[in-house]
Coordinates of C-alpha atoms and ligand atoms in Angstrom, one line a residue:
M6 CA -20.1 38.2 35.0
M7 CA -20.4 37.8 38.8
L8 CA -23.3 36.1 40.4
A9 CA -23.9 36.6 44.1
Y10 CA -26.2 34.3 46.0
M11 CA -27.4 36.2 49.0
D12 CA -29.9 35.2 51.6
H13 CA -32.9 37.6 52.2
A14 CA -32.0 38.7 55.7
A15 CA -28.4 39.5 54.8
A16 CA -29.5 41.3 51.6
A17 CA -31.9 43.5 53.7
S18 CA -29.2 44.4 56.2
E19 CA -26.6 45.2 53.5
P20 CA -28.3 47.7 51.1
D21 CA -25.0 49.3 50.1
A22 CA -23.3 46.2 48.9
G23 CA -24.3 47.2 45.4
E24 CA -23.6 43.8 43.7
P25 CA -25.9 41.8 41.5
T26 CA -27.6 39.1 43.6
V27 CA -29.8 36.0 43.2
A28 CA -31.6 35.3 46.5
V29 CA -31.2 31.7 47.7
D30 CA -30.9 30.2 51.2
A31 CA -27.2 30.5 51.8
A32 CA -27.4 28.1 54.7
E33 CA -27.9 25.3 52.2
S34 CA -24.7 26.3 50.5
A35 CA -21.6 24.1 50.7
A36 CA -19.8 27.3 51.8
A37 CA -21.2 26.8 55.3
R38 CA -19.3 23.5 55.7
D39 CA -15.9 22.0 55.1
F40 CA -14.2 18.6 55.0
G41 CA -13.6 18.8 58.8
G42 CA -17.3 18.9 59.5
L43 CA -16.6 20.3 63.0
V44 CA -17.7 23.9 62.6
S45 CA -20.2 25.6 60.4
A46 CA -20.6 29.3 59.5
R47 CA -23.4 30.7 57.5
P48 CA -22.3 33.2 54.9
A49 CA -24.3 36.2 53.8
A50 CA -23.6 35.4 50.2
V51 CA -21.6 33.1 47.9
V52 CA -19.9 34.9 45.0
R53 CA -18.9 33.0 41.9
P54 CA -16.2 35.1 40.3
A55 CA -15.6 34.8 36.6
S56 CA -12.4 36.9 36.7
A57 CA -9.9 38.6 39.0
E58 CA -11.9 41.8 38.5
D59 CA -14.9 40.1 39.9
V60 CA -12.9 39.1 43.0
A61 CA -11.7 42.7 43.3
S62 CA -15.4 44.0 43.0
A63 CA -16.5 41.7 45.8
I64 CA -13.7 42.8 48.1
R65 CA -14.4 46.5 47.3
A66 CA -18.1 46.0 48.0
A67 CA -17.3 44.4 51.3
A68 CA -14.9 47.2 52.2
R69 CA -17.7 49.8 51.6
T70 CA -19.7 48.1 54.4
A71 CA -19.0 48.3 58.1
H72 CA -18.5 44.7 58.8
L73 CA -18.6 42.3 55.7
T74 CA -15.7 39.9 55.4
V75 CA -14.5 37.9 52.4
A76 CA -13.3 34.3 52.4
A77 CA -11.8 32.7 49.3
R78 CA -13.0 29.1 49.2
G79 CA -10.9 26.7 47.2
N80 CA -12.3 23.1 47.5
G81 CA -13.3 23.5 51.2
H82 CA -10.9 20.8 52.3
S83 CA -9.9 22.7 55.5
V84 CA -10.9 21.0 58.7
A85 CA -11.6 24.0 61.1
G86 CA -13.7 26.5 59.1
Q87 CA -10.7 28.3 57.6
A88 CA -12.5 29.0 54.3
M89 CA -15.7 30.2 55.9
A90 CA -17.1 33.7 56.5
E91 CA -19.8 34.0 59.1
R92 CA -22.4 36.5 57.5
G93 CA -19.6 37.5 55.1
L94 CA -19.0 36.8 51.4
V95 CA -17.5 33.5 50.3
L96 CA -15.7 33.5 47.0
D97 CA -16.2 30.2 45.2
M98 CA -12.8 30.0 43.6
R99 CA -13.8 26.9 41.6
A100 CA -16.0 29.3 39.5
L101 CA -12.9 31.0 37.9
P102 CA -12.6 29.8 34.3
R103 CA -10.3 26.7 34.2
R104 CA -8.1 28.2 31.5
M105 CA -4.5 26.9 31.7
Q106 CA -1.7 28.2 29.6
L107 CA 1.8 27.0 28.8
V108 CA 4.4 29.8 29.1
R109 CA 7.9 29.4 27.6
L110 CA 10.4 31.8 29.0
A111 CA 14.2 32.0 28.9
D112 CA 14.5 30.3 32.2
G113 CA 12.1 27.4 31.6
V114 CA 8.5 26.3 30.8
F115 CA 5.7 27.2 33.1
A116 CA 2.0 26.7 33.6
D117 CA -0.3 29.6 34.3
V118 CA -3.2 28.2 36.2
P119 CA -6.2 29.8 38.0
G120 CA -6.2 29.9 41.8
G121 CA -9.3 27.7 41.8
A122 CA -7.9 24.9 39.7
L123 CA -7.5 21.5 41.4
W124 CA -4.0 20.1 41.3
E125 CA -5.6 17.0 39.7
E126 CA -6.7 19.3 36.8
V127 CA -3.2 20.7 36.5
L128 CA -1.7 17.2 36.4
H129 CA -4.0 15.9 33.7
W130 CA -3.7 19.0 31.6
A131 CA 0.1 19.2 31.9
V132 CA 0.9 15.5 31.3
S133 CA -1.7 14.7 28.6
K134 CA -1.3 18.0 26.6
H135 CA 2.4 18.7 27.0
G136 CA 4.2 15.7 28.6
L137 CA 5.2 18.0 31.4
A138 CA 4.5 18.2 35.1
P139 CA 5.2 20.3 38.3
A140 CA 7.8 18.8 40.6
S141 CA 6.0 19.2 44.0
W142 CA 2.6 17.7 44.9
T143 CA 0.3 17.0 47.7
D144 CA -0.7 13.4 48.4
Y145 CA -4.3 14.1 47.5
L146 CA -4.8 16.2 44.4
R147 CA -8.5 17.4 44.7
L148 CA -7.2 20.5 46.5
T149 CA -7.0 23.9 44.8
V150 CA -3.8 25.7 43.8
G151 CA -4.8 28.8 45.8
G152 CA -5.7 26.6 48.9
T153 CA -2.4 24.8 49.1
L154 CA -0.3 27.8 48.3
S155 CA -2.0 29.6 51.2
N156 CA -0.6 26.8 53.5
G157 CA 2.4 25.1 52.1
G158 CA 1.6 22.0 50.1
V159 CA 3.6 19.0 51.1
S160 CA 4.1 15.4 50.0
G161 CA 6.9 12.8 49.6
Q162 CA 8.5 15.1 46.9
S163 CA 9.0 18.0 49.4
F164 CA 12.4 16.8 50.8
R165 CA 13.9 17.0 47.3
Y166 CA 12.0 19.7 45.4
G167 CA 10.6 21.8 48.3
P168 CA 6.9 22.3 49.1
Q169 CA 4.5 23.8 46.6
V170 CA 5.1 27.3 48.0
S171 CA 8.8 26.9 46.8
N172 CA 7.6 25.8 43.4
V173 CA 5.8 28.9 42.1
T174 CA 7.3 31.9 40.4
E175 CA 4.6 34.5 39.9
L176 CA 1.1 35.2 41.3
D177 CA -1.9 37.4 40.4
V178 CA -3.2 38.5 43.8
V179 CA -6.2 40.7 44.8
T180 CA -5.3 42.4 48.1
G181 CA -7.7 43.4 50.8
D182 CA -8.1 46.9 49.4
G183 CA -9.5 45.4 46.2
E184 CA -6.4 46.1 44.1
C185 CA -5.1 43.5 41.5
H186 CA -1.3 42.9 41.6
V187 CA 1.2 40.7 39.7
C188 CA 3.9 39.7 42.1
S189 CA 7.0 37.5 42.0
R190 CA 10.4 37.3 43.7
S191 CA 11.5 40.3 41.6
S192 CA 8.3 42.3 41.4
H193 CA 6.5 43.2 44.7
P194 CA 8.4 40.4 46.4
D195 CA 7.0 41.3 49.8
L196 CA 3.5 40.6 48.7
F197 CA 4.6 37.5 46.8
F198 CA 6.2 36.0 49.9
A199 CA 3.5 37.2 52.3
V200 CA 0.8 35.4 50.3
L201 CA 2.7 32.1 50.2
G202 CA 1.7 30.2 53.3
G203 CA -0.2 33.4 54.3
L204 CA -3.4 31.6 55.3
G205 CA -5.4 33.8 52.9
Q206 CA -4.7 36.9 55.1
F207 CA -3.1 39.2 52.5
G208 CA -4.8 38.6 49.2
V209 CA -6.7 36.2 47.0
I210 CA -4.6 34.2 44.5
T211 CA -6.3 34.3 41.1
R212 CA -3.4 32.9 39.0
A213 CA -0.2 31.1 39.8
R214 CA 2.8 30.4 37.5
I215 CA 4.2 26.9 38.2
P216 CA 7.5 25.6 36.8
L217 CA 7.2 22.4 34.7
S218 CA 9.6 19.8 33.6
P219 CA 9.4 16.6 31.5
A220 CA 6.9 14.2 33.2
P221 CA 8.3 10.7 34.0
Q222 CA 6.4 7.8 32.5
T223 CA 6.6 5.2 35.3
V224 CA 7.4 5.1 39.0
R225 CA 9.2 2.4 40.9
W226 CA 7.1 2.4 44.1
T227 CA 8.4 0.5 47.2
R228 CA 7.2 0.1 50.8
V229 CA 9.2 -1.6 53.5
V230 CA 8.4 -2.2 57.2
Y231 CA 10.2 -1.4 60.4
A232 CA 9.7 -2.6 63.9
S233 CA 12.1 -0.1 65.4
F234 CA 11.3 3.6 65.1
A235 CA 15.0 4.5 65.6
D236 CA 15.9 2.5 62.5
Y237 CA 12.9 3.9 60.6
A238 CA 13.9 7.5 61.4
A239 CA 17.6 7.0 60.7
D240 CA 16.9 5.4 57.3
A241 CA 14.3 8.1 56.3
E242 CA 16.7 10.9 57.3
W243 CA 19.6 9.2 55.4
L244 CA 17.4 9.0 52.3
V245 CA 16.2 12.6 52.4
T246 CA 19.8 14.0 52.8
R247 CA 21.4 12.1 49.9
P248 CA 22.6 14.1 46.9
A249 CA 19.9 14.6 44.3
N250 CA 21.5 12.3 41.7
E251 CA 21.6 9.5 44.2
A252 CA 18.2 10.0 45.8
F253 CA 14.6 8.8 45.4
N254 CA 12.1 11.3 44.0
Y255 CA 9.7 10.6 46.8
V256 CA 10.1 9.6 50.4
E257 CA 7.2 9.2 52.8
G258 CA 6.1 6.9 55.5
F259 CA 3.5 6.1 58.1
A260 CA 2.9 4.4 61.4
F261 CA 0.5 1.5 61.6
V262 CA -0.8 -0.8 64.3
R263 CA 0.2 -4.4 64.8
S264 CA -3.2 -5.8 64.1
D265 CA -5.3 -7.0 61.1
D266 CA -7.5 -3.9 61.2
P267 CA -7.9 -3.0 57.5
V268 CA -7.5 0.8 58.1
N269 CA -4.9 1.0 60.9
G270 CA -3.2 -2.4 60.7
W271 CA -0.9 -4.4 58.4
P272 CA -3.5 -4.8 55.6
S273 CA -2.9 -1.0 55.0
V274 CA 0.7 -1.7 54.1
P275 CA 0.9 -3.8 50.8
I276 CA 0.7 -1.8 47.6
P277 CA -2.7 -2.6 46.1
G278 CA -2.5 -5.7 43.9
G279 CA 0.8 -6.7 45.3
S280 CA 1.9 -9.4 47.7
R281 CA 0.3 -9.9 51.1
F282 CA 1.8 -9.0 54.5
D283 CA 3.3 -12.0 56.3
Q284 CA 3.2 -11.1 59.9
S285 CA 5.2 -14.1 60.9
L286 CA 8.3 -12.2 59.5
L287 CA 8.0 -9.5 62.3
P288 CA 10.7 -9.9 64.9
A289 CA 9.8 -11.3 68.2
G290 CA 10.3 -8.1 70.1
A291 CA 8.1 -5.9 67.8
G292 CA 5.9 -3.5 69.7
P293 CA 2.3 -2.5 69.1
V294 CA 3.2 0.3 66.6
L295 CA 5.1 -0.4 63.4
Y296 CA 6.4 1.8 60.6
C297 CA 6.2 1.7 56.8
L298 CA 8.7 3.6 54.7
E299 CA 7.5 4.5 51.2
V300 CA 9.8 5.5 48.4
A301 CA 9.5 6.1 44.7
L302 CA 11.9 6.5 41.9
Y303 CA 10.7 8.1 38.6
Q304 CA 11.6 6.6 35.3
H305 CA 11.7 8.6 32.0
H306 CA 11.5 6.9 28.7
H307 CA 15.2 7.4 27.9
Q308 CA 16.2 5.6 31.1
L309 CA 16.9 1.9 31.1
A310 CA 14.9 -0.4 33.4
D311 CA 18.0 -2.2 34.5
D312 CA 19.7 1.0 35.5
M313 CA 16.6 2.0 37.5
D314 CA 16.5 -1.4 39.3
K315 CA 20.2 -1.0 40.1
R316 CA 19.6 2.4 41.7
V317 CA 16.7 1.2 43.7
G318 CA 18.6 -1.8 44.8
E319 CA 21.7 0.2 45.9
M320 CA 19.6 2.4 48.1
M321 CA 17.4 -0.3 49.5
E322 CA 20.2 -2.7 50.5
R323 CA 21.6 -0.1 53.0
L324 CA 18.2 0.2 54.8
K325 CA 17.5 -1.7 58.1
Y326 CA 13.9 -2.7 57.4
V327 CA 12.5 -6.1 58.2
R328 CA 13.7 -8.4 55.4
G329 CA 10.8 -10.0 53.6
L330 CA 8.4 -7.2 54.4
E331 CA 8.9 -5.3 51.2
F332 CA 6.3 -4.5 48.6
A333 CA 7.1 -3.1 45.2
A334 CA 5.2 -2.2 42.1
G335 CA 5.9 -0.3 38.8
V336 CA 3.0 2.1 38.1
G337 CA 2.2 4.9 35.7
Y338 CA 3.2 8.4 36.9
V339 CA -0.4 9.8 36.9
D340 CA -1.7 6.6 38.7
F341 CA 1.0 7.1 41.3
L342 CA 0.1 10.7 41.9
S343 CA -3.6 9.8 41.9
R344 CA -3.2 7.0 44.5
V345 CA -5.2 8.7 47.2
N346 CA -8.3 8.6 45.0
R347 CA -8.8 5.0 46.0
V348 CA -8.9 6.1 49.7
E349 CA -11.6 8.7 48.8
E350 CA -13.7 6.1 46.9
E351 CA -13.6 3.6 49.8
A352 CA -14.4 6.4 52.3
R353 CA -17.3 7.6 50.2
R354 CA -18.5 4.0 50.0
N355 CA -18.4 3.4 53.8
G356 CA -19.7 6.9 54.6
S357 CA -16.6 8.2 56.4
W358 CA -15.9 10.8 53.8
A359 CA -19.0 12.7 54.9
T360 CA -18.5 12.4 58.7
P361 CA -16.3 14.8 60.7
H362 CA -12.6 14.7 60.3
P363 CA -10.8 15.9 63.5
W364 CA -7.4 15.9 61.8
L365 CA -4.2 17.1 63.3
N366 CA -1.1 18.0 61.3
I367 CA 2.2 19.0 63.1
F368 CA 5.7 19.7 61.9
I369 CA 8.1 18.5 64.5
S370 CA 11.8 18.8 64.6
S371 CA 14.0 15.7 64.2
R372 CA 15.5 16.7 67.6
D373 CA 12.2 15.8 69.3
I374 CA 10.7 13.2 67.0
A375 CA 11.9 10.2 69.1
A376 CA 10.4 11.6 72.3
F377 CA 7.2 12.5 70.4
E378 CA 7.0 8.9 69.1
R379 CA 7.4 7.4 72.5
A380 CA 4.8 9.8 74.1
V381 CA 2.3 10.1 71.4
L382 CA 2.4 7.5 68.6
H383 CA 3.5 4.6 70.9
G384 CA 1.6 6.0 73.9
M385 CA -1.6 7.9 73.3
L386 CA -2.2 6.5 69.8
A387 CA -1.1 2.9 70.2
D388 CA -4.5 1.8 68.9
G389 CA -4.3 3.9 65.8
V390 CA -6.5 6.8 64.6
D391 CA -8.8 5.0 62.2
G392 CA -6.9 6.5 59.4
P393 CA -3.4 7.1 58.1
M394 CA -0.8 8.3 60.6
L395 CA 1.9 9.9 58.3
V396 CA 5.3 10.4 59.7
Y397 CA 8.1 11.5 57.3
P398 CA 11.0 14.0 57.2
M399 CA 11.7 17.0 55.0
L400 CA 14.3 19.7 54.9
K401 CA 13.9 23.3 56.1
S402 CA 16.5 24.5 53.5
K403 CA 14.0 23.6 50.7
W404 CA 11.5 26.1 52.1
E405 CA 11.8 29.8 51.2
Q406 CA 12.4 31.5 54.5
A407 CA 10.7 34.7 53.3
T408 CA 7.2 33.1 53.0
S409 CA 4.7 33.4 55.8
V410 CA 4.9 29.7 56.7
A411 CA 6.0 29.0 60.3
L412 CA 8.4 26.0 60.7
P413 CA 10.3 24.4 63.5
E414 CA 13.9 25.5 64.1
G415 CA 15.8 22.4 63.0
E416 CA 16.9 21.6 59.4
I417 CA 15.2 18.2 59.4
F418 CA 11.7 18.1 60.6
Y419 CA 8.8 15.6 60.3
L420 CA 5.3 16.0 59.2
V421 CA 3.1 14.1 61.6
A422 CA -0.4 13.9 60.1
L423 CA -3.2 12.2 62.1
L424 CA -5.9 11.7 59.4
R425 CA -8.8 10.4 61.5
F426 CA -11.9 9.0 59.8
C427 CA -15.1 8.2 61.7
L428 CA -17.6 5.7 60.5
P429 CA -21.2 7.1 60.5
Y430 CA -23.2 6.6 63.6
P431 CA -24.6 4.0 64.6
S432 CA -21.9 1.8 62.9
G433 CA -19.2 3.8 64.7
P434 CA -19.3 5.5 68.0
P435 CA -19.9 9.3 68.2
V436 CA -16.5 10.0 69.6
V437 CA -15.6 13.2 67.8
D438 CA -15.4 15.3 70.9
E439 CA -13.0 12.8 72.4
L440 CA -10.8 12.9 69.3
V441 CA -10.7 16.7 69.4
A442 CA -9.8 16.5 73.0
Q443 CA -7.0 14.0 72.2
N444 CA -5.7 16.4 69.6
T445 CA -5.6 19.2 72.2
A446 CA -3.8 16.9 74.6
I447 CA -1.2 16.1 71.9
I448 CA -0.5 19.8 71.3
D449 CA -0.4 20.4 75.0
A450 CA 2.2 17.6 75.3
C451 CA 4.3 19.1 72.6
R452 CA 4.2 22.5 74.4
S453 CA 4.8 21.2 77.9
N454 CA 7.6 19.0 76.8
G455 CA 9.3 21.9 75.0
Y456 CA 9.3 20.2 71.6
D457 CA 10.4 22.2 68.6
Y458 CA 7.1 22.0 66.7
K459 CA 4.6 24.0 64.6
M460 CA 1.1 23.2 63.7
Y461 CA 0.5 22.7 60.0
F462 CA -3.0 24.1 59.1
P463 CA -3.0 25.9 62.5
S464 CA -6.3 26.6 64.2
Y465 CA -6.0 29.0 67.1
H466 CA -8.4 31.7 68.5
A467 CA -6.2 33.7 70.9
A468 CA -3.8 36.3 69.6
S469 CA -1.2 35.0 72.0
D470 CA -1.4 31.6 70.4
W471 CA -1.0 33.1 66.9
A472 CA 2.0 35.2 68.2
R473 CA 3.6 32.0 69.6
H474 CA 2.8 30.1 66.4
F475 CA 4.5 32.6 64.1
G476 CA 7.3 33.4 66.6
A477 CA 9.9 35.6 65.0
K478 CA 7.7 36.0 62.0
W479 CA 4.7 37.4 63.9
A480 CA 5.6 41.1 63.9
R481 CA 6.1 41.0 60.1
F482 CA 2.8 39.1 59.7
V483 CA 1.0 41.8 61.5
E484 CA 2.7 44.6 59.5
R485 CA 1.9 42.8 56.3
K486 CA -1.7 42.5 57.3
A487 CA -1.9 46.3 57.9
R488 CA -0.3 46.9 54.5
Y489 CA -2.3 44.5 52.3
D490 CA -5.6 44.1 54.1
P491 CA -5.9 47.1 56.5
L492 CA -9.6 46.5 57.3
A493 CA -9.0 42.8 58.0
I494 CA -11.6 41.7 55.4
L495 CA -9.9 38.6 54.2
A496 CA -10.1 35.0 55.4
P497 CA -11.9 35.6 58.7
G498 CA -12.3 31.8 59.3
Q499 CA -8.6 31.7 60.3
N500 CA -9.6 33.7 63.4
I501 CA -6.3 35.8 63.4
F502 CA -7.6 39.3 63.0
S503 CA -11.0 41.0 63.5
R504 CA -12.7 43.1 60.8
S505 CA -12.4 46.8 61.5
S506 CA -14.7 49.5 60.1
Ligands
FAD603 P1 -9.8 25.7 51.4 O1 -10.0 24.8 52.5 O2 -11.0 26.0 50.5 O3 -9.1 27.0 51.9 C1 -8.0 27.0 52.8 C2 -7.5 28.4 53.2 O4 -7.0 29.0 52.0 C3 -8.7 29.3 53.6 O5 -8.2 30.2 54.6 C4 -9.0 30.0 52.3 O6 -9.6 31.3 52.6 C5 -7.7 30.2 51.7 N1 -7.8 30.1 50.2 C6 -8.3 29.2 49.4 N2 -8.2 29.6 48.1 C7 -7.5 30.7 48.1 C8 -7.0 31.6 47.1 N3 -7.2 31.3 45.8 N4 -6.3 32.7 47.5 C9 -6.1 33.0 48.8 N5 -6.5 32.2 49.8 C10 -7.2 31.1 49.5 N6 -2.1 19.2 52.4 C11 -0.9 19.0 52.1 O7 0.0 19.9 52.2 N7 -0.5 17.8 51.6 C12 -1.4 16.7 51.5 O8 -1.0 15.7 51.0 C13 -2.7 17.0 51.8 N8 -3.7 16.0 51.6 C14 -4.9 16.3 52.0 C15 -5.9 15.3 51.8 C16 -7.2 15.5 52.1 C17 -8.2 14.4 51.9 C18 -7.6 16.7 52.7 C19 -9.0 17.0 53.1 C20 -6.7 17.7 52.9 C21 -5.3 17.5 52.5 N9 -4.4 18.5 52.7 C22 -3.1 18.2 52.3 C23 -4.7 19.8 53.3 C24 -5.0 20.8 52.3 O9 -3.8 21.2 51.6 C25 -5.6 22.1 52.9 O10 -6.7 21.8 53.6 C26 -5.9 23.1 51.8 O11 -6.2 24.3 52.4 C27 -7.1 22.6 51.1 O12 -7.2 23.3 49.9 P2 -8.6 23.8 49.5 O13 -8.5 24.2 48.1 O14 -9.7 22.9 49.8 O15 -8.6 25.1 50.4

């Protein structure tokens, strides 16, 4: 059963849409907003699909009109309107039934999950019901499977297991002509790889098959501090290039400011509940920006605690962090993966979850990360961004080259994520425009300095910018669009193609 919520004006202007509707004011709908809070686009209707067939019906209905577009909306955690459709149809993918299924095949055990499931739901279902878990995660798990597979899906596990787009074996996809397909690397591989990292342009993911393996029980979680970026980067790159049997399961890290600011400064470093940060241990020459490397080793019940301690110790003793500034804890696996929920709770409490989030995510090659650090992190952002500044490396060879994702050239590249939070006015200043301008200046600096970089969650308006972003993949991206969504109905909020009639 599909319910469409359509506003009166749009319903009157679209008599041929032919779908069941309930008239409400769509402007009040969450579909007109996203986590970024920077743009708003009023849909004509919000469709709550109960099946892939409902998704197909909505797309076919839009195709029969001269101008309706269709945007799948996962959990709306985009920051620049990517899941919106101005006077189009928004598919609320959270409405798909949350049925998850365990699938045992000759080559392993898999979870079949709906495109609208949150990764958090997948985690709890897989661990509590089956003692199993996917290998690759995002830091924050209240994101949908379809939403992250349309982008990449990265976290501290990506260096070892690949991003989420490398950890899926089969998809159910409804393409822009309203046809339902099952695709994988062996069946319709072109569609499969197009959709992965495809920014929603080629089809709507209604089901994904995710490989599972035995879930660990506990996690040895450690954070250490660096005053020198060169040491930080050298150690992080050493850790992500170790053979799998001698590596951590998770390597991340972030920049922080040398101050007692609870969000940007050293209070953000200690693992909650652990020892405090003793700033007197910082070397005399430490600058205004410092670095925290974060690593984790998983422990399964058959592994001995002493062996795990030894493995952690062997890797840590080689690192050049500031001795004494180390923070360690043993935590449950689910608690470790749910660690960002605490950030959400605090941000909801102080109001900064609901204010705009002018976030910037960039992938930047190891070749240019030191120059970027000097110019941007140490220069433009020396006072912090009122939120986490993630900086950690991953490996290009862990990404499927055939997907739509655009990556820098080099094998080792860093995610730099500037996750800005703004306190509600009047407690905090209304600086959003300045922050957006600073993001633009950072991208301009990357371009004018010739850095090898790509935006993660790109937001461009001009075709020339999209062509530059996709580079050698652009011609294929355009061809695939013509093949799978010839009227350019899907994901209009990405501003890549315009609807044709
Ligand atoms: P939406 O914002 O709803 O949609 C994003 C895009 O995907 C839109 O174009 C939409 O049309 C399309 N889409 C959505 N569902 C489907 C579908 N089923 N089929 C086809 N297209 C679809 N990203 C990381 O990689 N790692 C992180 O650690 C991480 N942490 C985050 C933490 C927070 C607090 C936030 C707000 C974001 C974070 N992100 C992270 C970014 C996040 O992965 C993207 O914003 C992602 O798109 C959000 O998923 P969503 O379900 O909310 O998608």
